[in-house]
């Protein structure tokens, strides 16, 4: 199976008088995973529905493998869609749910049986045959999730679209399914667009991370790039934790973005003479497993530092005045 | 909090008494009536074997079947439109408009339909009666279709379409099966109402448009054959209970 490339060109879309997507352009190469990250109401689900053909854009174009599909109905796009509420057919058993896309394609009975079994196995339901005649309403949340996934891949679509598919599951199952999504994409070469509001899910999956806000894409790129070089303070704070420090002596409003793990805390009073440093008071110290979080207060507000656990001996106490330092290359300057 | 067993029995007694005294007692009374001079079984055999009776029963059965199927077919797009295309305000208005005729007495509606049909030069008879029954029961079918389709989440249709089903086949595979308990209930009720109606055939029936209801009416009030009328009533009650049972059981088995 080969995935198709996805391209959105200045797409505007909405419902009634409300414009939800305000000029979105995005391109995803074949076989890659794009994770769309943004707060609720930012338009990320609508973006997915536009790719699927469930929402027709008011203007702009949608291209799959370079072909303009803007006005093509969903059934002609060769896509798989995993809905947030799963949308399993309650009157069909597991087999018929997974077989649906194959039946409407007129696939032969033996082939349907083979593909259903394959899809359930790929989705991690083992042994697949045990699930054939089960009612979907009798399955656990994780199993329903897997059936929804199997149903969307059984006919080997070129594009798999997932709308917050893990939001109702607990952490353990989520982590397992995330690994399986990755494996799926690797083994099937399918192009995936994954909508989430969870940045850890996004990091786990994404080749390209897309940050959305108010119906527009604010930044798109590899997660490491978005993390280390956010285009503005919104992206810096939305994707990962960030300290935003105003830069002095500039005519425009500029800020230094410093990740908490890049800050260093020194108890040495002489350390304050460094250029990239200031004095702050320790407000809170929280043990977080691999790291210790230190909340500090300084003249421009609060700031957060993460100290590796192995340096725990050198930790300050609450109320203590310390010097906070960073390397100049760890401060990323943004405007606004 | 669950009610105490005593309280439960106490509140169940009035409805139980009501249905016993106003439904089952007259029914038993009818059974006694039917078993008059001709013995216990003879009226049943007579009403089912004499051509002047069974031709009416068969014609009425076919008419009721046609009415229930046609009313469901007509009501499906109406229900679909109200559920999927209309805004909330429109939906309410449409429901009221479609259901309002149901509140007007069937006698008046049948009379006005008689005028209309005579303008179309459709003479009183089986066809006119069937059209009248269809017209009279359509609002009911619409309510059931609407209720059935309303309960089918739109995301299921969307899911079917992303998997490659056209809009039509998505509805055939998803909407119709999921709405089927409501459609079946509507169909059964329209069928039974059409079978037992006697106002429409008395106005539009002419000489061929009888229903089982009008036959019973004739047997008991004009023909003075209480035994046959009672026997037929019991047969209809039994057959309709059985058909309702079979339809609902089948539908709920499908839905699990």
XYZ file of C-alpha atoms in Angstrom:
592
model
C 0.000 0.000 0.000
C 1.193 3.457 -0.777
C -0.057 6.624 0.783
C -0.908 9.747 -1.136
C 0.412 13.211 -0.560
C -1.998 15.762 0.874
C -2.028 19.402 -0.014
C -4.286 22.176 1.181
C -4.122 25.482 -0.644
C -5.586 28.551 1.073
C -8.627 26.658 2.336
C -11.472 28.612 3.871
C -14.386 26.734 5.397
C -17.105 27.214 7.944
C -20.624 26.499 9.086
C -23.373 29.040 8.496
C -22.104 32.540 9.199
C -19.098 31.313 11.106
C -15.719 30.933 9.422
C -13.768 28.129 11.057
C -10.813 27.793 8.693
C -9.380 31.120 7.613
C -6.955 30.420 4.827
C -5.122 27.208 5.642
C -2.262 25.890 3.523
C -0.508 22.673 4.390
C 1.322 19.915 2.624
C 2.026 16.421 3.888
C 4.309 14.135 1.907
C 3.192 10.593 1.185
C 3.762 8.150 3.984
C 4.264 10.781 6.653
C 2.297 11.531 9.807
C 1.114 15.063 10.410
C -0.182 15.844 13.884
C -2.527 18.801 14.162
C -2.304 20.345 17.596
C -4.410 23.167 18.925
C -6.937 24.163 21.578
C -10.588 23.197 21.118
C -12.362 25.417 18.609
C -9.189 26.194 16.646
C -10.544 24.414 13.545
C -8.434 21.250 13.652
C -11.389 18.879 13.321
C -12.794 20.968 10.458
C -9.415 20.736 8.741
C -9.621 16.950 8.946
C -13.206 16.974 7.665
C -12.164 19.118 4.715
C -9.500 16.550 3.770
C -12.143 13.822 4.087
C -14.684 15.673 1.970
C -17.203 15.877 4.807
C -16.904 19.661 4.677
C -16.647 21.406 1.316
C -14.391 24.495 1.471
C -15.788 27.903 0.584
C -12.599 28.653 -1.268
C -9.187 27.144 -1.749
C -8.226 23.694 -2.989
C -7.631 20.229 -1.608
C -5.238 17.971 -3.493
C -4.563 14.277 -2.970
C -1.528 13.038 -4.908
C -1.616 16.274 -6.853
C -5.189 15.706 -8.013
C -7.777 18.354 -7.177
C -10.431 16.653 -5.008
C -11.964 19.810 -3.540
C -15.467 18.938 -4.761
C -15.146 15.149 -4.681
C -17.540 13.388 -2.248
C -15.901 11.470 0.627
C -16.672 8.035 -0.850
C -14.512 8.782 -3.898
C -11.409 9.877 -1.987
C -10.033 6.522 -0.816
C -9.561 7.576 2.790
C -9.987 6.049 6.219
C -11.444 8.136 9.019
C -11.413 7.324 12.713
C -14.014 9.493 14.401
C -13.685 10.957 17.850
C -16.854 9.148 18.948
C -15.704 6.130 16.855
C -19.100 5.943 15.061
C -19.144 2.140 15.071
C -22.332 0.702 13.579
C -24.286 -0.551 16.600
C -26.472 -2.934 14.575
C -23.517 -4.795 13.095
C -21.074 -7.140 14.757
C -17.314 -6.606 14.665
C -16.894 -8.507 11.396
C -19.588 -6.535 9.558
C -18.251 -3.237 10.869
C -14.757 -3.984 9.600
C -16.081 -5.523 6.363
C -18.214 -2.492 5.511
C -15.702 -0.643 3.353
C -14.862 -3.882 1.531
C -18.513 -4.781 0.907
C -19.321 -1.413 -0.654
C -16.273 -1.908 -2.874
C -17.704 -5.195 -4.085
C -14.793 -7.301 -2.810
C -15.350 -11.085 -2.955
C -16.434 -12.917 0.204
C -13.213 -14.857 0.729
C -11.164 -11.730 0.194
C -13.364 -9.825 2.681
C -12.795 -12.517 5.269
C -9.070 -12.424 4.727
C -8.864 -8.624 4.898
C -11.072 -8.347 7.980
C -8.865 -10.817 9.772
C -5.749 -8.971 8.660
C -7.121 -5.567 9.708
C -8.192 -6.768 13.146
C -4.793 -8.326 13.652
C -2.968 -5.186 12.546
C -5.160 -3.171 14.924
C -4.053 -5.474 17.700
C -7.140 -7.633 18.293
C -5.790 -11.128 18.755
C -6.894 -13.664 17.818
C -9.074 -11.795 15.284
C -11.563 -14.639 14.751
C -12.660 -14.506 18.377
C -14.010 -11.026 17.745
C -15.875 -11.628 14.472
C -19.334 -12.211 15.903
C -19.004 -9.979 18.980
C -21.363 -7.052 19.301
C -19.425 -3.793 19.169
C -21.371 -2.519 22.171
C -20.037 -5.414 24.268
C -16.399 -4.447 23.715
C -14.219 -2.404 26.055
C -13.236 1.141 25.087
C -9.805 0.029 23.923
C -11.249 -2.802 21.840
C -13.835 -0.501 20.252
C -10.985 1.837 19.398
C -9.155 -0.994 17.681
C -12.258 -2.031 15.751
C -12.699 1.562 14.569
C -9.076 1.554 13.432
C -9.370 -1.856 11.747
C -12.511 -0.664 9.967
C -10.689 2.374 8.611
C -7.682 0.423 7.269
C -9.348 -2.817 6.068
C -9.712 -1.552 2.493
C -6.179 -0.103 2.530
C -6.962 3.567 2.015
C -4.230 5.906 0.903
C -4.871 8.378 3.688
C -5.825 7.729 7.296
C -7.447 10.575 9.190
C -7.781 10.348 12.950
C -9.815 12.754 15.052
C -8.634 12.596 18.669
C -9.103 8.832 18.610
C -7.525 8.225 21.999
C -9.129 10.958 24.051
C -11.441 8.603 25.959
C -8.845 6.006 26.819
C -6.582 5.706 29.822
C -2.865 6.362 29.663
C -1.614 2.750 29.340
C -3.847 1.876 26.366
C -3.119 5.235 24.796
C 0.609 4.636 24.865
C 0.203 1.182 23.341
C -2.072 2.420 20.564
C 0.278 5.298 19.778
C 3.080 2.802 19.236
C 0.754 0.814 16.986
C -0.196 3.863 14.919
C 3.497 4.416 14.296
C 4.018 0.773 13.354
C 1.003 0.949 11.021
C 2.363 3.930 9.233
C 5.795 2.300 8.939
C 4.451 -1.025 7.672
C 1.674 0.228 5.407
C 3.245 3.422 4.151
C -0.068 5.145 4.717
C -0.229 8.942 5.023
C -1.776 9.963 8.328
C -3.250 13.144 9.700
C -3.775 12.954 13.406
C -5.772 15.582 15.261
C -5.154 15.961 18.960
C -5.086 18.484 21.749
C -2.492 16.424 23.572
C 1.069 17.563 22.851
C 2.594 14.283 24.063
C 0.520 12.306 21.559
C 1.574 14.770 18.889
C 5.269 14.420 19.747
C 5.022 10.644 19.833
C 3.637 10.442 16.293
C 4.433 13.465 14.230
C 6.825 13.774 11.341
C 5.281 17.187 10.898
C 3.734 19.031 13.775
C 1.090 21.581 12.872
C 0.095 24.155 15.480
C -3.276 25.790 14.899
C -4.966 28.795 16.446
C -8.200 30.587 15.513
C -8.631 28.795 12.191
C -5.089 29.322 10.991
C -1.843 27.413 11.034
C 0.635 29.232 13.225
C 3.587 26.931 12.607
C 4.288 23.638 10.874
C 7.498 21.634 10.971
C 9.288 18.720 12.619
C 8.480 18.613 16.363
C 12.101 19.241 17.361
C 12.169 22.353 15.212
C 8.843 23.654 16.530
C 10.113 23.027 20.048
C 13.486 24.709 19.696
C 12.486 27.446 17.261
C 8.867 28.451 17.929
C 7.683 31.338 15.753
C 6.058 33.180 18.637
C 5.289 33.007 22.329
C 1.931 31.280 21.650
C 3.640 28.290 20.014
C 6.377 28.319 22.661
C 3.830 28.085 25.465
C 1.379 25.765 23.709
C 3.951 23.189 22.668
C 5.975 22.353 25.733
C 6.629 24.480 28.763
C 8.404 27.781 28.215
C 9.763 30.746 30.124
C 9.073 33.981 28.299
C 11.489 36.730 29.250
C 11.161 40.270 27.808
C 14.318 41.446 26.071
C 15.550 44.886 27.190
C 16.868 47.634 24.926
C 14.752 46.814 21.920
C 12.413 49.175 20.126
C 9.972 46.353 19.254
C 8.505 43.902 21.764
C 10.827 40.960 21.748
C 11.016 37.991 24.032
C 13.517 35.317 24.875
C 12.023 31.817 24.986
C 13.940 29.564 27.364
C 12.841 25.990 28.027
C 12.767 25.077 31.741
C 15.341 22.291 31.243
C 17.808 24.836 29.806
C 17.887 26.897 32.999
C 20.553 26.365 35.572
C 20.243 27.298 39.223
C 23.324 28.387 41.112
C 23.547 28.893 44.869
C 26.814 30.814 44.432
C 26.157 34.538 45.066
C 29.045 35.592 42.791
C 27.452 33.937 39.783
C 25.168 36.957 39.298
C 27.907 38.802 37.397
C 27.164 36.749 34.243
C 25.268 38.508 31.475
C 22.650 35.754 30.975
C 21.495 35.547 34.545
C 19.343 37.097 37.197
C 18.512 36.696 40.860
C 15.264 34.949 41.835
C 13.563 33.558 44.910
C 12.589 29.890 45.151
C 8.812 29.542 45.548
C 8.245 25.843 45.168
C 10.194 22.622 44.640
C 8.322 19.639 43.177
C 9.653 16.119 42.699
C 8.468 14.852 39.286
C 10.320 11.585 38.892
C 13.105 12.022 36.342
C 13.276 15.764 37.015
C 12.743 18.207 39.859
C 10.667 21.257 39.054
C 11.676 24.520 40.676
C 9.268 27.468 40.548
C 10.961 30.823 41.031
C 9.908 34.424 41.377
C 11.825 37.362 39.926
C 11.094 40.985 38.989
C 9.160 40.069 35.791
C 7.015 37.339 37.325
C 7.422 33.614 37.754
C 9.810 31.287 36.012
C 10.176 27.535 35.935
C 13.269 25.343 35.878
C 13.639 21.576 35.509
C 16.654 20.020 37.204
C 17.669 16.411 36.428
C 17.138 14.139 39.417
C 20.806 13.176 39.585
C 21.650 16.778 40.505
C 19.164 16.689 43.377
C 21.886 17.173 46.024
C 22.449 20.740 44.876
C 18.770 21.754 45.156
C 17.795 25.055 46.797
C 15.223 25.363 49.561
C 11.952 27.275 49.401
C 12.466 30.980 50.142
C 16.139 30.872 49.262
C 17.567 33.480 46.855
C 19.453 31.940 43.921
C 21.013 32.855 40.589
C 19.272 31.627 37.446
C 21.532 31.216 34.406
C 21.309 30.031 30.841
C 23.583 29.624 27.874
C 23.008 32.336 25.249
C 22.377 29.723 22.533
C 19.464 28.312 24.565
C 17.555 31.583 24.462
C 15.377 31.760 21.330
C 14.256 35.282 20.470
C 10.724 35.828 19.132
C 8.629 38.892 18.395
C 5.191 38.845 20.042
C -34.804 4.063 45.243
C -36.833 1.003 44.366
C -40.393 0.927 45.525
C -41.442 -1.599 48.107
C -43.159 -4.620 46.624
C -46.463 -3.745 48.320
C -46.443 -0.217 46.918
C -45.610 -1.538 43.477
C -48.567 -3.918 43.573
C -50.802 -1.103 44.859
C -49.974 1.295 42.023
C -50.261 -1.469 39.421
C -53.816 -2.358 40.425
C -55.738 0.606 38.893
C -54.242 0.324 35.367
C -54.595 -3.434 35.553
C -58.251 -3.141 36.543
C -58.792 -0.578 33.811
C -57.378 -2.722 31.029
C -59.117 -5.812 32.402
C -62.536 -4.187 32.614
C -62.404 -2.067 29.468
C -60.464 -4.307 27.117
C -60.292 -7.939 28.128
C -63.756 -8.203 29.657
C -65.525 -6.953 26.486
C -63.253 -9.222 24.519
C -64.329 -12.205 26.585
C -67.900 -11.013 26.235
C -67.410 -11.019 22.447
C -66.087 -14.544 22.620
C -69.261 -15.569 24.412
C -71.345 -13.715 21.817
C -69.615 -15.361 18.916
C -70.328 -18.722 20.465
C -74.083 -18.128 20.179
C -76.489 -20.333 18.294
C -73.989 -21.710 15.825
C -71.751 -23.344 18.404
C -68.229 -22.406 19.431
C -66.367 -22.728 16.133
C -69.020 -22.327 13.416
C -69.085 -18.482 13.242
C -65.320 -18.433 12.724
C -65.545 -20.926 9.903
C -68.485 -19.116 8.355
C -66.859 -15.678 8.377
C -63.669 -17.055 6.859
C -65.182 -19.328 4.240
C -68.192 -17.496 2.848
C -67.090 -15.644 -0.303
C -69.001 -12.467 0.518
C -66.937 -12.172 3.698
C -63.501 -13.439 2.797
C -63.307 -11.413 -0.408
C -63.784 -8.317 1.736
C -61.205 -9.537 4.239
C -58.642 -10.202 1.504
C -59.330 -6.894 -0.278
C -59.070 -5.007 3.012
C -55.846 -6.832 3.874
C -54.303 -5.888 0.523
C -55.488 -2.311 0.873
C -54.033 -2.017 4.405
C -50.754 -3.546 3.239
C -50.533 -1.118 0.332
C -51.338 1.788 2.642
C -48.715 0.883 5.225
C -45.976 0.326 2.637
C -46.853 3.442 0.647
C -47.135 5.640 3.727
C -43.708 4.486 4.940
C -42.167 5.105 1.530
C -43.652 8.582 1.362
C -42.787 9.408 4.961
C -39.101 8.430 4.669
C -37.965 11.407 2.582
C -40.159 13.716 4.646
C -38.661 12.450 7.892
C -35.188 12.636 6.349
C -35.690 16.220 5.306
C -36.972 17.284 8.707
C -34.082 15.580 10.513
C -31.187 16.508 8.230
C -31.962 19.596 6.219
C -34.295 21.748 8.237
C -33.174 24.177 10.912
C -34.613 23.692 14.378
C -37.401 26.214 13.822
C -38.236 24.808 10.390
C -38.321 21.294 11.779
C -40.880 22.232 14.424
C -43.011 24.076 11.888
C -42.861 21.207 9.399
C -43.783 18.658 12.043
C -46.781 20.752 13.062
C -47.829 21.213 9.433
C -47.563 17.516 8.679
C -49.259 16.402 11.845
C -52.014 19.039 11.972
C -54.293 17.154 9.544
C -54.254 14.288 12.002
C -56.030 16.435 14.560
C -58.890 17.284 12.204
C -61.586 14.634 12.451
C -61.238 11.843 9.893
C -64.891 12.295 8.890
C -64.250 15.828 7.667
C -61.042 14.843 5.981
C -62.632 11.878 4.248
C -65.465 14.115 3.020
C -63.095 16.695 1.603
C -61.055 13.931 0.017
C -64.246 12.565 -1.536
C -64.789 15.922 -3.216
C -61.214 16.012 -4.397
C -61.331 12.479 -5.777
C -64.592 13.169 -7.606
C -62.882 16.173 -9.195
C -60.159 13.773 -10.347
C -62.997 11.466 -11.474
C -61.897 8.661 -9.198
C -65.112 6.879 -8.273
C -65.802 5.493 -4.794
C -64.426 1.986 -4.510
C -61.340 0.036 -3.446
C -58.886 2.542 -4.956
C -60.627 5.534 -3.420
C -60.743 3.828 -0.015
C -57.064 2.918 -0.205
C -56.156 6.475 -1.162
C -58.334 7.773 1.674
C -56.667 5.475 4.188
C -53.236 6.472 2.923
C -54.136 10.112 3.224
C -55.583 9.619 6.697
C -52.651 7.669 8.110
C -49.748 9.471 6.465
C -49.182 11.920 9.360
C -48.758 8.983 11.700
C -46.217 7.365 9.400
C -44.331 10.660 9.200
C -44.114 10.928 12.968
C -42.692 7.418 13.199
C -40.222 7.959 10.348
C -39.071 11.205 11.868
C -38.609 9.631 15.294
C -36.716 6.704 13.794
C -34.324 8.794 11.726
C -33.784 11.272 14.464
C -32.255 8.522 16.579
C -29.570 7.693 14.005
C -26.394 9.692 14.729
C -25.198 11.610 11.690
C -21.611 10.535 12.318
C -22.596 6.958 11.377
C -23.637 8.149 7.922
C -20.427 10.129 7.608
C -18.422 7.088 8.685
C -20.124 4.966 6.039
C -19.351 7.557 3.390
C -15.669 7.858 4.300
C -15.521 4.081 3.847
C -16.788 4.381 0.301
C -20.579 4.168 0.552
C -22.624 6.567 -1.555
C -25.208 8.672 0.235
C -27.990 6.330 -0.874
C -26.262 3.119 0.150
C -25.198 4.661 3.458
C -28.872 5.224 4.220
C -29.842 1.753 3.045
C -27.163 0.113 5.200
C -27.258 2.375 8.220
C -30.271 4.651 8.520
C -32.988 2.204 7.521
C -31.835 -0.704 9.733
C -31.305 1.553 12.741
C -34.639 3.307 12.267
C -36.391 0.005 11.577
C -37.953 -0.491 15.041
C -39.748 2.823 14.589
C -40.565 2.153 10.936
C -41.905 -1.289 11.790
C -43.978 0.077 14.650
C -45.355 2.779 12.350
C -46.035 0.258 9.602
C -47.859 -2.145 11.912
C -49.969 0.602 13.446
C -50.884 2.110 10.072
C -51.727 -1.369 8.770
C -54.024 -2.143 11.689
C -55.707 1.258 11.580
C -56.306 0.822 7.859
C -57.683 -2.671 8.334
C -60.187 -1.655 10.985
C -61.191 1.800 9.762
C -64.872 2.190 8.889
C -65.293 5.953 8.365
C -63.223 6.128 5.169
C -64.879 3.124 3.461
C -68.345 4.353 4.415
C -67.656 7.593 2.528
C -65.296 6.492 -0.215
C -65.941 2.779 -0.395
C -68.852 2.639 -2.798
C -69.684 -0.970 -3.448
C -66.171 -2.450 -3.505
C -64.159 -0.467 -0.978
C -64.977 -2.362 2.193
C -62.586 -2.846 5.069
C -62.639 -5.461 7.811
C -63.713 -2.633 10.118
C -66.664 -1.734 7.927
C -67.573 -5.399 7.587
C -67.707 -5.790 11.360
C -69.746 -2.620 11.584
C -72.163 -3.955 8.983
C -72.437 -7.395 10.569
C -73.158 -6.062 14.027
C -75.264 -2.970 13.389
C -76.974 -3.565 10.060
C -76.730 -7.237 9.331
C -77.689 -8.346 12.816
C -75.049 -11.076 12.826
C -73.517 -10.468 16.243
C -71.922 -13.867 16.280
C -70.062 -13.306 13.024
C -69.092 -9.737 13.957
C -67.741 -10.891 17.302
C -65.874 -13.779 15.742
C -64.300 -11.499 13.163
C -63.340 -8.939 15.805
C -61.624 -11.611 17.842
C -59.842 -12.936 14.794
C -58.611 -9.461 13.886
C -57.459 -8.824 17.448
C -55.636 -12.120 17.542
C -54.056 -11.727 14.101
C -52.942 -8.163 14.740
C -51.441 -9.037 18.119
C -49.600 -11.903 16.499
C -48.327 -9.849 13.562
C -47.229 -7.037 15.880
C -45.419 -9.598 18.018
C -43.681 -11.173 15.034
C -42.620 -7.851 13.514
C -41.269 -6.434 16.756
C -39.471 -9.633 17.654
C -37.814 -9.757 14.259
C -36.814 -6.100 14.418
C -35.331 -6.333 17.876
C -33.462 -9.456 16.941
C -31.908 -7.547 14.062
C -30.918 -4.726 16.386
C -29.807 -7.077 19.130
